[in-house]
């Protein structure tokens, strides 16, 4: 490659890299959620663990009936998680210091403002709707289950027993049902007999939650879970006991999930731009080095050959001269001999 | 080759070690070794950390963990007294170990070592179990000994009475009571401790946690005053006079003291401890201090008539309210706040919601009891106070010739104030009020929202009567619920007290499937939370929130 | 194993073939089960553990160990180290088969394998690291296929296309290195999104860098390892050039691996230091981490270094095995052992026997294909008709000859 061409490529690469916008492949540090998006506020001090929310969800989503009926509260003796047949579970937590009795927590998709599942999905099967719900599109899902790895709350579930149409199953905030007008509030919210769940705009729910914290400071822990966790969620929680005692992780931080990978993804175009230049450069340098080495070798060989040639010629010349001289000397000798012979010869022949 | 081979061998060995290590550690279930939480040993009350030399510079070794009761047990068995270790100064035991005032750290160290270790060696030589001998420094200087757990041991009404009444504490010469044997104050003129009748205070008012100049710390004072006396009595065979650390400061010791207290009280007439007389008024008219009023032209709150005698019965010692000294509240807590009162104004001192010594604070704390909590737990404490509430306590007082100016009241002398207060208190109605039985519906049938269940048949009158019964004998409840409509407000809230309060549906919408404003629940949740929260706070466990059919039967499909 | 087989008579019923056939049959049965009973009927995957052995081994290890392709071709064509030329084709073949089998195994693991092209052709999830992995693997598989094609074309005798591709070697190599860098590091970046689930000793914002650097070490070691195995089993297919260059390949790659492992070790230590994770080293997971770092990174690094300096080729080969095991251990740690470490022991994952069987089956297919291709196509030898125009360093042109060997196995395994 010519030097000119190489330098030109280097310049182009540099320009390309410089023009690149700051890399925010997925997360935006300032996103506070779609204004007017809806969410749910769950109040753990109100929940009585009756499981009617589970029944309501099961009914409106037409999920299969569970092995134990919803009225059976003995299932609360064990901790459960979501599965493909249940979008939400209620768990009971006993013997928490500071609590008069058992505390119940309802768990389901938290509909994050910047969902990890949506960031992780390589076919964009998840979308964060402006209404607040995080929905899953079954028409493109490949079933790779990276969303299940990504979700910090361990929510999405997979129909492992389905062969041709295994789906990712998770709470939808009843988005299709609400947008089509069949419901005005999600099934679980409508079923709760004590309004431990209320549905409304996220901004309003936060105000309501703050008012409760203000009015009854002795009743609640001064924290709205979901206000900032993982960048904020549309499902908010209030509790009278530490959230960790309710099996909710308090070590997730406030960084939204897409920010965790946006740095690595930002490096990709840089590699794609710089590596070819770098490698071509190395190749070119090597090639040039080899060419120079070859040239030098050829030169050295030529020089050596010339030298040998010259030496050989000198030797030959010397030998030739010597041979000539020898020959001359030999001729002289012979002539001399012949003359001597000739001089002696006629004497002998004259009588 | 040799080097590589040995490296490989080493690697193989390491691998095996690591595999075994992993298995052994992993078999613990992946528990973090470094973060393993050691269950703390239950601390002993008699653990004393001897760190005398800390006052002289950095300690070379950790403070000595010394178990006092262990040692006194042994000494007592050998019929030795406290003087085996503690010198007597001015008739009182010195808390220092085997020394009078010595300030040389080396000398102090030597004394400790000589006598502690010496005694241990002697005891061991005699063949008896003993403490650590010489050379095992860290057996005594043990950094890891558990923390001392000492329950605060003070006097309450009953225990104080037991001392007052006790024949073992003789009356001081010339008197008929034995107050002077403990109570004293420091006379600056004579520089001596003298007894001043009518000015007895709590020990803690002068003897603070840390020793001051010439004033012993509470610990030193209490031990010197109490322990030796108890020990002498115990030696004479008198029972229930604890002298060991555990005797007062352990949970078991406290239980024993409480038991004895109860036994004493049970034997008394009226099952009550006689009133502790220190010249306090039976009733007090709480007004701001006289000096404060010079700056104020007009506009004070009406005074509060305070039933001091009754309140003495409700608390088990004076310090609950008189938390620093027996003076009147207004002496330190002035209108604008004063240095003696920690800049806490009179208003805050009387109305602070969180602190026990404040009137409102104490009353609030009483509202948490199960009889009250059903209603009071869900009444927001931070709401704006109503005028009606203030008037319960702040009563206008009419003075002949002076009208009802509160400013004039402050000029009155104590006996006049007391008289006025007594008048106000006598005129109070101390019965909880409610409407006539005929006006209280007996059975209320709740028919709204019929869906899965039949109507609720709510035994309204019975509930009201049960709540009224719960207020019997409780003067606080009786006074503040004197008005008949007040108690109904527990359920019939956010409307003026009335014989016919509005039905719930007037404010709580029936439709519960809608987005709602604020914190006001729709009807279903209003019903459920009202009843369920009350049952839970009043600890009525039989009426569990999930036992649906206890309240409404299921409709047959 | 058979010793002296009279030339000209080969039996199909070698022990290896028998075992391989059994594995293939079992694999076929499990494949049928997988596609009739679904993932739940064959694996121990659950909602808590969505990724199991197939991702840990077939995907992560498969991609990491196939890194020899780009390393060798970069060494030869970009860095101009012509003495490694004979190692390029076997490395490319290993990589090509490796990546093909990765995609093959993915079709078992993914819920709807027929939708695997969706991310590229239907809807692109460009915020996803997995999208980037998929795209690069897809493109790289095509690249590897094209790089492997000449040996197939030579076998089939299509000169013109073969020459065309060979002329594009440099471009293909560079493209391959670019793609490899991106997807090797992105496999590590996959786990960046789950800091709450990966143990702090393995989670780091440098995960992509760790995966990339360790893939280089893996590639170099795999070339040595595969070369050693091939020497034992495919010796009769190797020409003089290959045989004479082989030792130099082992030496040179060992040197490279020693350096790369040293750098990787340092990076890992920096990763611990930067987030102050020293305390975790005192735990049981810490012991396991130290085992991985000291026993499978530091140790092979030392062994490589010593082996190169003392010219001990046997030690080089053992160090290569250790490195390969170390890479497998690292990938297993990140995706399985240290993943979901916060769950209760009862909720942790262990593969079912069928998952293990499928992984073995996939590897067996790879070995069989490798054997087939290298038997019939010019992988270990150069077809004299298609002499490479690039002259060998310092070697004269000479007619490659297969060294006549009796088919008898060498008594030593990894000696030469």
Coordinates of C-alpha atoms in Angstrom, one line a residue, chain A residues 211-347:
Chain A
X211 CA -48.9 12.1 51.8
X212 CA -49.2 8.7 53.5
X213 CA -45.7 8.9 54.7
X214 CA -46.3 12.4 56.0
X215 CA -49.6 11.6 57.7
X216 CA -48.6 8.4 59.4
X217 CA -44.9 8.6 60.0
X218 CA -44.9 5.9 62.6
X219 CA -46.6 3.4 60.3
X220 CA -44.3 3.5 57.3
X221 CA -40.7 3.3 56.4
X222 CA -39.8 6.6 54.9
X223 CA -39.1 5.3 51.4
X224 CA -41.1 4.6 48.3
X225 CA -39.6 1.5 46.7
X226 CA -39.5 1.9 42.9
X227 CA -39.2 5.6 42.9
X228 CA -35.6 5.4 42.0
X229 CA -34.6 1.7 42.0
X230 CA -33.1 0.6 38.7
X231 CA -33.9 4.1 37.4
X232 CA -37.5 4.0 38.6
X233 CA -40.4 1.6 38.1
X234 CA -44.1 2.1 37.5
X235 CA -45.0 -0.2 40.3
X236 CA -44.4 1.5 43.7
X237 CA -44.2 0.0 47.2
X238 CA -44.8 1.3 50.7
X239 CA -44.0 -0.7 53.7
X240 CA -43.8 -0.5 57.5
X241 CA -40.9 -2.9 57.7
X242 CA -37.5 -2.8 55.8
X243 CA -38.0 -3.9 52.2
X244 CA -35.2 -6.4 52.5
X245 CA -37.4 -8.3 55.1
X246 CA -40.0 -8.6 52.4
X247 CA -37.6 -10.3 50.0
X248 CA -37.1 -7.1 48.0
X249 CA -33.5 -6.4 47.0
X250 CA -32.2 -3.1 48.3
X251 CA -28.8 -3.4 46.6
X252 CA -29.9 -2.8 43.0
X253 CA -28.9 0.8 42.9
X254 CA -30.5 3.5 40.9
X255 CA -28.7 3.1 37.6
X256 CA -31.1 2.0 34.9
X257 CA -30.2 -1.4 33.3
X258 CA -29.5 -0.1 29.8
X259 CA -26.7 2.1 31.3
X260 CA -25.0 -1.0 32.4
X261 CA -24.3 -2.2 28.8
X262 CA -24.4 1.0 26.9
X263 CA -20.7 1.5 27.5
X264 CA -19.7 -1.8 26.1
X265 CA -22.0 -1.3 23.1
X266 CA -20.5 2.1 22.5
X267 CA -17.1 0.5 22.0
X268 CA -18.4 -1.6 19.0
X269 CA -18.4 1.0 16.3
X270 CA -15.0 2.2 17.5
X271 CA -13.6 -1.3 17.1
X272 CA -15.2 -1.6 13.7
X273 CA -13.7 1.6 12.6
X274 CA -10.2 1.4 14.2
X275 CA -9.3 -2.2 14.0
X276 CA -9.2 -2.5 10.2
X277 CA -7.0 0.6 10.0
X278 CA -4.7 -0.8 12.7
X279 CA -4.5 -4.2 11.3
X280 CA -4.0 -3.0 7.8
X281 CA -1.3 -0.7 9.1
X282 CA 0.4 -3.6 10.8
X283 CA 0.2 -5.7 7.7
X284 CA 1.6 -2.9 5.6
X285 CA 4.4 -2.2 8.0
X286 CA 5.2 -5.9 8.1
X287 CA 5.1 -6.1 4.3
X288 CA 7.3 -3.1 3.9
X289 CA 9.7 -4.6 6.5
X290 CA 9.8 -7.8 4.6
X291 CA 10.2 -6.0 1.3
X292 CA 13.1 -4.0 2.7
X293 CA 14.6 -7.1 4.2
X294 CA 14.3 -8.9 0.8
X295 CA 15.8 -5.9 -1.0
X296 CA 18.7 -5.9 1.5
X297 CA 19.1 -9.6 1.1
X298 CA 19.1 -9.2 -2.7
X299 CA 21.6 -6.4 -2.5
X300 CA 23.8 -8.4 -0.2
X301 CA 23.6 -11.4 -2.5
X302 CA 24.3 -9.2 -5.5
X303 CA 27.2 -7.6 -3.8
X304 CA 28.6 -11.0 -2.7
X305 CA 28.2 -12.3 -6.2
X306 CA 29.9 -9.3 -7.7
X307 CA 32.7 -9.7 -5.3
X308 CA 33.0 -13.3 -6.0
X309 CA 32.9 -12.6 -9.7
X310 CA 35.6 -10.0 -9.4
X311 CA 37.7 -12.3 -7.3
X312 CA 37.2 -15.1 -9.8
X313 CA 38.1 -12.8 -12.7
X314 CA 41.2 -11.5 -11.0
X315 CA 42.2 -15.1 -10.3
X316 CA 41.5 -16.1 -13.9
X317 CA 43.5 -13.2 -15.1
X318 CA 46.3 -14.0 -12.9
X319 CA 46.2 -17.6 -14.0
X320 CA 45.9 -16.6 -17.6
X321 CA 48.9 -14.3 -17.3
X322 CA 50.8 -16.9 -15.5
X323 CA 49.8 -19.5 -18.2
X324 CA 50.8 -17.0 -20.9
X325 CA 54.1 -16.4 -19.2
X326 CA 54.6 -20.1 -18.7
X327 CA 53.7 -20.7 -22.3
X328 CA 56.1 -18.1 -23.4
X329 CA 58.8 -19.5 -21.2
X330 CA 58.0 -23.0 -22.5
X331 CA 58.2 -21.7 -26.1
X332 CA 61.4 -20.0 -25.4
X333 CA 62.7 -23.1 -23.8
X334 CA 61.6 -25.2 -26.7
X335 CA 63.0 -22.7 -29.2
X336 CA 66.2 -22.6 -27.2
X337 CA 66.3 -26.4 -27.2
X338 CA 65.5 -26.5 -30.8
X339 CA 68.1 -24.1 -31.6
X340 CA 70.6 -26.0 -29.5
X341 CA 69.5 -29.1 -31.3
X342 CA 69.8 -27.4 -34.6
X343 CA 73.2 -26.1 -33.6
X344 CA 74.4 -29.6 -32.7
X345 CA 72.6 -31.3 -35.6
X346 CA 74.4 -30.0 -38.7
X347 CA 77.8 -30.8 -37.1

